[in-house]
């Protein structure tokens, strides 16, 4: 008898749900192609990251309770976002440090939660993704994914299986793009300077496509590139890996 497929609950994330559903569909395709049984719990909500980053721990904890309840029955929780995963894996246990019962549940969920490329490459060790994307691309490492979760080699290892794709690294791949959630709202002048430095480096690579794993960063950089009149395509890594780039326009462009 073959083993039962891993039961994966997809944590869609707010930005994917509201701004870029194509990334969610691409994530489902990748997980199902890897042999997982994927569900998208309807009861899921925001992970609570904006509230937590604002110091509103009461509202963050209320949202965290809903998320923990929604995903209690899954072997794994997977999200196409390093920042939301970082909130669940790193900050949920902090939120419930004084509540032993919820702390245990938060730790349990944190242990089952993974960012998409980490889950595919490191956890279930999915077969190499086969596809074709004949473009030159550069990759942005988001702060939460890189610094909280150690996501660096995983997306690049998966992209190595895509025929025709050349990754041309920028000097500031690990440097913040200036988004930072509420940072860009509180400090727009500093944020704009930071994303301009990033845009300069992206342009200097000669890449046709900018890739990354967090929608907030990608929307921030796409917006700045557009305001500067630079025609560089911006996409979430899941879209290229799933071979679904023909289903949605570049991030920030009018959808097809």
mmCIF file of C-alpha atoms in Angstrom:
data_model
loop_
_atom_site.group_PDB
_atom_site.id
_atom_site.type_symbol
_atom_site.label_atom_id
_atom_site.label_comp_id
_atom_site.label_asym_id
_atom_site.label_seq_id
_atom_site.Cartn_x
_atom_site.Cartn_y
_atom_site.Cartn_z
ATOM 1 C CA UNK A 1 0.000 0.000 0.000
ATOM 2 C CA UNK A 2 1.408 3.401 -0.940
ATOM 3 C CA UNK A 3 1.704 5.944 1.876
ATOM 4 C CA UNK A 4 -1.059 8.487 2.243
ATOM 5 C CA UNK A 5 -0.252 11.875 0.673
ATOM 6 C CA UNK A 6 0.762 14.642 3.021
ATOM 7 C CA UNK A 7 -2.229 16.770 4.002
ATOM 8 C CA UNK A 8 -1.253 20.372 3.330
ATOM 9 C CA UNK A 9 -3.277 23.403 4.338
ATOM 10 C CA UNK A 10 -2.396 26.338 2.094
ATOM 11 C CA UNK A 11 -2.100 29.596 4.004
ATOM 12 C CA UNK A 12 -2.900 31.874 1.091
ATOM 13 C CA UNK A 13 -1.844 35.209 2.690
ATOM 14 C CA UNK A 14 -3.764 38.473 2.369
ATOM 15 C CA UNK A 15 -1.769 39.938 -0.520
ATOM 16 C CA UNK A 16 -2.050 36.785 -2.620
ATOM 17 C CA UNK A 17 -5.765 36.496 -1.881
ATOM 18 C CA UNK A 18 -6.585 40.130 -2.601
ATOM 19 C CA UNK A 19 -3.900 41.244 -5.067
ATOM 20 C CA UNK A 20 -2.432 38.192 -6.821
ATOM 21 C CA UNK A 21 -4.578 35.036 -6.684
ATOM 22 C CA UNK A 22 -2.483 33.571 -9.517
ATOM 23 C CA UNK A 23 0.278 32.945 -6.973
ATOM 24 C CA UNK A 24 -2.100 30.888 -4.835
ATOM 25 C CA UNK A 25 -3.170 28.766 -7.790
ATOM 26 C CA UNK A 26 0.481 28.278 -8.766
ATOM 27 C CA UNK A 27 1.290 27.159 -5.221
ATOM 28 C CA UNK A 28 -1.558 24.625 -5.263
ATOM 29 C CA UNK A 29 -0.304 23.238 -8.596
ATOM 30 C CA UNK A 30 3.243 22.856 -7.287
ATOM 31 C CA UNK A 31 2.092 21.120 -4.112
ATOM 32 C CA UNK A 32 -0.290 18.782 -5.935
ATOM 33 C CA UNK A 33 2.358 17.963 -8.556
ATOM 34 C CA UNK A 34 4.604 17.032 -5.608
ATOM 35 C CA UNK A 35 1.991 14.520 -4.428
ATOM 36 C CA UNK A 36 0.367 16.505 -1.619
ATOM 37 C CA UNK A 37 -3.351 16.622 -0.823
ATOM 38 C CA UNK A 38 -3.987 20.355 -0.677
ATOM 39 C CA UNK A 39 -6.831 22.183 1.029
ATOM 40 C CA UNK A 40 -7.482 25.894 1.433
ATOM 41 C CA UNK A 41 -9.340 26.366 4.745
ATOM 42 C CA UNK A 42 -12.048 28.981 4.303
ATOM 43 C CA UNK A 43 -11.806 30.048 7.952
ATOM 44 C CA UNK A 44 -8.255 31.366 7.574
ATOM 45 C CA UNK A 45 -7.652 35.060 8.159
ATOM 46 C CA UNK A 46 -4.726 37.470 8.173
ATOM 47 C CA UNK A 47 -1.838 36.004 10.178
ATOM 48 C CA UNK A 48 -1.800 39.155 12.308
ATOM 49 C CA UNK A 49 1.571 40.456 11.139
ATOM 50 C CA UNK A 50 0.511 44.131 10.665
ATOM 51 C CA UNK A 51 -0.987 44.236 14.157
ATOM 52 C CA UNK A 52 2.039 42.503 15.693
ATOM 53 C CA UNK A 53 4.466 44.872 13.964
ATOM 54 C CA UNK A 54 2.418 47.816 15.283
ATOM 55 C CA UNK A 55 2.627 46.590 18.858
ATOM 56 C CA UNK A 56 -1.066 45.665 18.928
ATOM 57 C CA UNK A 57 -0.525 42.258 20.480
ATOM 58 C CA UNK A 58 -4.156 41.855 21.576
ATOM 59 C CA UNK A 59 -5.489 41.968 18.001
ATOM 60 C CA UNK A 60 -2.506 39.963 16.722
ATOM 61 C CA UNK A 61 -3.246 37.226 19.270
ATOM 62 C CA UNK A 62 -6.940 37.170 18.343
ATOM 63 C CA UNK A 63 -6.041 36.657 14.663
ATOM 64 C CA UNK A 64 -3.430 34.053 15.583
ATOM 65 C CA UNK A 65 -6.035 32.034 17.485
ATOM 66 C CA UNK A 66 -8.277 31.952 14.404
ATOM 67 C CA UNK A 67 -5.399 30.845 12.172
ATOM 68 C CA UNK A 68 -4.291 28.133 14.608
ATOM 69 C CA UNK A 69 -7.875 26.808 14.798
ATOM 70 C CA UNK A 70 -8.243 26.827 11.000
ATOM 71 C CA UNK A 71 -5.101 24.749 10.404
ATOM 72 C CA UNK A 72 -5.182 22.359 13.366
ATOM 73 C CA UNK A 73 -5.997 19.269 11.263
ATOM 74 C CA UNK A 74 -3.201 19.449 8.670
ATOM 75 C CA UNK A 75 0.150 17.673 8.565
ATOM 76 C CA UNK A 76 1.732 20.807 7.161
ATOM 77 C CA UNK A 77 0.857 24.468 6.677
ATOM 78 C CA UNK A 78 2.480 26.025 3.615
ATOM 79 C CA UNK A 79 2.473 29.666 2.530
ATOM 80 C CA UNK A 80 3.901 31.432 -0.533
ATOM 81 C CA UNK A 81 5.409 34.090 1.723
ATOM 82 C CA UNK A 82 8.427 34.261 4.000
ATOM 83 C CA UNK A 83 7.023 37.108 6.069
ATOM 84 C CA UNK A 84 3.730 35.411 6.957
ATOM 85 C CA UNK A 85 5.572 32.167 7.707
ATOM 86 C CA UNK A 86 7.983 34.106 9.872
ATOM 87 C CA UNK A 87 5.086 35.530 11.837
ATOM 88 C CA UNK A 88 3.654 32.072 12.464
ATOM 89 C CA UNK A 89 6.926 30.258 13.135
ATOM 90 C CA UNK A 90 8.785 32.916 15.099
ATOM 91 C CA UNK A 91 6.259 35.340 16.559
ATOM 92 C CA UNK A 92 3.180 33.240 17.382
ATOM 93 C CA UNK A 93 5.025 31.535 20.288
ATOM 94 C CA UNK A 94 6.115 34.985 21.491
ATOM 95 C CA UNK A 95 2.509 36.190 21.467
ATOM 96 C CA UNK A 96 1.409 33.395 23.797
ATOM 97 C CA UNK A 97 4.441 33.265 26.067
ATOM 98 C CA UNK A 98 2.178 33.836 29.112
ATOM 99 C CA UNK A 99 -0.579 31.416 28.068
ATOM 100 C CA UNK A 100 0.667 27.801 28.478
ATOM 101 C CA UNK A 101 -2.225 26.194 26.581
ATOM 102 C CA UNK A 102 -2.007 28.539 23.590
ATOM 103 C CA UNK A 103 1.791 28.476 23.685
ATOM 104 C CA UNK A 104 1.730 24.720 23.150
ATOM 105 C CA UNK A 105 -0.696 25.099 20.239
ATOM 106 C CA UNK A 106 1.359 27.937 18.739
ATOM 107 C CA UNK A 107 4.539 25.880 18.937
ATOM 108 C CA UNK A 108 2.763 22.929 17.345
ATOM 109 C CA UNK A 109 1.607 25.069 14.405
ATOM 110 C CA UNK A 110 5.017 26.712 14.083
ATOM 111 C CA UNK A 111 6.639 23.294 13.777
ATOM 112 C CA UNK A 112 4.246 22.333 10.932
ATOM 113 C CA UNK A 113 4.507 25.605 8.980
ATOM 114 C CA UNK A 114 6.833 26.213 6.028
ATOM 115 C CA UNK A 115 7.402 28.726 3.260
ATOM 116 C CA UNK A 116 6.593 27.201 -0.149
ATOM 117 C CA UNK A 117 10.086 26.773 -1.651
ATOM 118 C CA UNK A 118 11.480 25.537 1.664
ATOM 119 C CA UNK A 119 8.726 22.947 1.904
ATOM 120 C CA UNK A 120 9.249 21.720 -1.658
ATOM 121 C CA UNK A 121 13.057 21.680 -1.579
ATOM 122 C CA UNK A 122 13.945 20.825 2.024
ATOM 123 C CA UNK A 123 10.980 19.048 3.601
ATOM 124 C CA UNK A 124 9.370 16.795 1.022
ATOM 125 C CA UNK A 125 12.339 16.992 -1.357
ATOM 126 C CA UNK A 126 10.101 17.247 -4.387
ATOM 127 C CA UNK A 127 11.337 15.984 -7.731
ATOM 128 C CA UNK A 128 13.067 18.670 -9.814
ATOM 129 C CA UNK A 129 10.556 21.044 -11.305
ATOM 130 C CA UNK A 130 10.560 20.768 -15.073
ATOM 131 C CA UNK A 131 9.622 23.775 -17.135
ATOM 132 C CA UNK A 132 10.819 26.369 -19.590
ATOM 133 C CA UNK A 133 11.122 30.121 -19.125
ATOM 134 C CA UNK A 134 13.579 31.596 -21.567
ATOM 135 C CA UNK A 135 14.416 34.802 -19.763
ATOM 136 C CA UNK A 136 17.202 36.439 -17.783
ATOM 137 C CA UNK A 137 16.041 37.009 -14.208
ATOM 138 C CA UNK A 138 17.371 38.347 -10.939
ATOM 139 C CA UNK A 139 16.153 37.257 -7.484
ATOM 140 C CA UNK A 140 15.330 39.395 -4.432
ATOM 141 C CA UNK A 141 15.711 37.762 -1.015
ATOM 142 C CA UNK A 142 13.033 39.193 1.280
ATOM 143 C CA UNK A 143 14.093 40.196 4.788
ATOM 144 C CA UNK A 144 11.754 37.939 6.757
ATOM 145 C CA UNK A 145 12.401 34.916 4.589
ATOM 146 C CA UNK A 146 16.166 35.355 4.624
ATOM 147 C CA UNK A 147 16.747 36.540 8.168
ATOM 148 C CA UNK A 148 14.010 34.765 10.124
ATOM 149 C CA UNK A 149 13.779 31.531 8.133
ATOM 150 C CA UNK A 150 17.097 31.162 6.281
ATOM 151 C CA UNK A 151 15.510 31.095 2.829
ATOM 152 C CA UNK A 152 18.245 31.660 0.242
ATOM 153 C CA UNK A 153 19.253 28.533 -1.646
ATOM 154 C CA UNK A 154 15.800 26.900 -1.831
ATOM 155 C CA UNK A 155 14.178 29.052 -4.549
ATOM 156 C CA UNK A 156 17.382 29.099 -6.574
ATOM 157 C CA UNK A 157 17.699 25.293 -6.364
ATOM 158 C CA UNK A 158 14.157 24.873 -7.667
ATOM 159 C CA UNK A 159 14.623 27.490 -10.414
ATOM 160 C CA UNK A 160 17.745 25.621 -11.588
ATOM 161 C CA UNK A 161 15.414 23.044 -13.138
ATOM 162 C CA UNK A 162 13.708 25.575 -15.381
ATOM 163 C CA UNK A 163 15.135 25.305 -18.903
ATOM 164 C CA UNK A 164 16.168 28.538 -20.543
ATOM 165 C CA UNK A 165 16.179 30.571 -17.323
ATOM 166 C CA UNK A 166 19.358 32.434 -16.407
ATOM 167 C CA UNK A 167 19.621 33.859 -12.873
ATOM 168 C CA UNK A 168 21.839 36.921 -12.839
ATOM 169 C CA UNK A 169 22.452 37.916 -9.206
ATOM 170 C CA UNK A 170 22.330 41.566 -8.137
ATOM 171 C CA UNK A 171 24.783 43.004 -5.592
ATOM 172 C CA UNK A 172 21.961 43.912 -3.183
ATOM 173 C CA UNK A 173 19.935 40.689 -3.389
ATOM 174 C CA UNK A 174 19.902 40.461 0.435
ATOM 175 C CA UNK A 175 19.247 44.170 1.050
ATOM 176 C CA UNK A 176 15.789 45.360 2.134
ATOM 177 C CA UNK A 177 13.724 46.853 -0.692
ATOM 178 C CA UNK A 178 12.237 49.466 1.657
ATOM 179 C CA UNK A 179 8.809 47.861 1.973
ATOM 180 C CA UNK A 180 8.937 46.412 5.471
ATOM 181 C CA UNK A 181 5.179 46.313 5.955
ATOM 182 C CA UNK A 182 4.297 49.422 7.958
ATOM 183 C CA UNK A 183 7.837 50.785 7.532
ATOM 184 C CA UNK A 184 6.992 52.189 4.101
ATOM 185 C CA UNK A 185 3.932 53.892 5.592
ATOM 186 C CA UNK A 186 5.707 55.368 8.616
ATOM 187 C CA UNK A 187 8.863 56.394 6.785
ATOM 188 C CA UNK A 188 7.964 56.921 3.106
ATOM 189 C CA UNK A 189 10.986 59.112 2.357
ATOM 190 C CA UNK A 190 13.482 56.537 3.624
ATOM 191 C CA UNK A 191 11.520 53.729 1.979
ATOM 192 C CA UNK A 192 11.631 55.510 -1.390
ATOM 193 C CA UNK A 193 15.394 55.975 -1.156
ATOM 194 C CA UNK A 194 15.849 52.294 -0.348
ATOM 195 C CA UNK A 195 13.714 51.040 -3.216
ATOM 196 C CA UNK A 196 15.522 53.379 -5.612
ATOM 197 C CA UNK A 197 18.849 51.793 -4.653
ATOM 198 C CA UNK A 198 17.293 48.396 -5.207
ATOM 199 C CA UNK A 199 15.835 49.452 -8.556
ATOM 200 C CA UNK A 200 19.233 50.758 -9.702
ATOM 201 C CA UNK A 201 20.794 47.385 -8.893
ATOM 202 C CA UNK A 202 18.021 45.423 -10.601
ATOM 203 C CA UNK A 203 18.447 47.512 -13.742
ATOM 204 C CA UNK A 204 22.254 47.102 -13.635
ATOM 205 C CA UNK A 205 21.937 43.309 -13.899
ATOM 206 C CA UNK A 206 20.320 43.608 -17.319
ATOM 207 C CA UNK A 207 17.637 41.167 -16.156
ATOM 208 C CA UNK A 208 14.317 41.007 -17.984
ATOM 209 C CA UNK A 209 12.481 39.618 -14.952
ATOM 210 C CA UNK A 210 12.579 40.271 -11.204
ATOM 211 C CA UNK A 211 11.641 37.283 -9.041
ATOM 212 C CA UNK A 212 10.965 36.925 -5.325
ATOM 213 C CA UNK A 213 8.906 35.049 -2.787
ATOM 214 C CA UNK A 214 6.995 37.801 -0.981
ATOM 215 C CA UNK A 215 4.221 39.832 -2.579
ATOM 216 C CA UNK A 216 4.817 42.918 -0.440
ATOM 217 C CA UNK A 217 8.409 43.282 -1.653
ATOM 218 C CA UNK A 218 7.473 42.470 -5.246
ATOM 219 C CA UNK A 219 4.636 45.025 -5.334
ATOM 220 C CA UNK A 220 6.902 47.672 -3.822
ATOM 221 C CA UNK A 221 9.677 47.117 -6.361
ATOM 222 C CA UNK A 222 7.263 46.720 -9.284
ATOM 223 C CA UNK A 223 5.651 50.029 -8.419
ATOM 224 C CA UNK A 224 8.963 51.854 -8.268
ATOM 225 C CA UNK A 225 10.207 50.343 -11.519
ATOM 226 C CA UNK A 226 6.977 51.399 -13.233
ATOM 227 C CA UNK A 227 7.197 54.968 -11.891
ATOM 228 C CA UNK A 228 10.698 55.163 -13.337
ATOM 229 C CA UNK A 229 9.463 53.874 -16.692
ATOM 230 C CA UNK A 230 11.491 50.651 -16.518
ATOM 231 C CA UNK A 231 9.928 47.715 -18.347
ATOM 232 C CA UNK A 232 11.083 44.820 -16.172
ATOM 233 C CA UNK A 233 8.629 41.986 -15.585
ATOM 234 C CA UNK A 234 7.987 41.194 -11.904
ATOM 235 C CA UNK A 235 6.773 37.780 -10.765
ATOM 236 C CA UNK A 236 6.474 35.559 -7.718
ATOM 237 C CA UNK A 237 8.791 32.549 -7.933
ATOM 238 C CA UNK A 238 5.798 30.159 -7.714
ATOM 239 C CA UNK A 239 4.443 31.412 -11.051
ATOM 240 C CA UNK A 240 7.667 30.540 -12.886
ATOM 241 C CA UNK A 241 8.069 27.175 -11.151
ATOM 242 C CA UNK A 242 4.464 26.211 -11.897
ATOM 243 C CA UNK A 243 4.697 27.337 -15.520
ATOM 244 C CA UNK A 244 1.702 29.625 -15.131
ATOM 245 C CA UNK A 245 3.211 32.941 -16.200
ATOM 246 C CA UNK A 246 0.823 33.060 -19.153
ATOM 247 C CA UNK A 247 -2.207 33.280 -16.846
ATOM 248 C CA UNK A 248 -1.457 36.691 -15.319
ATOM 249 C CA UNK A 249 0.313 39.870 -16.354
ATOM 250 C CA UNK A 250 3.442 41.094 -14.624
ATOM 251 C CA UNK A 251 2.820 42.215 -11.030
ATOM 252 C CA UNK A 252 1.510 45.765 -11.107
ATOM 253 C CA UNK A 253 0.369 45.587 -14.724
ATOM 254 C CA UNK A 254 -3.258 45.392 -15.860
ATOM 255 C CA UNK A 255 -4.337 41.774 -15.717
ATOM 256 C CA UNK A 256 -5.041 39.780 -18.870
#
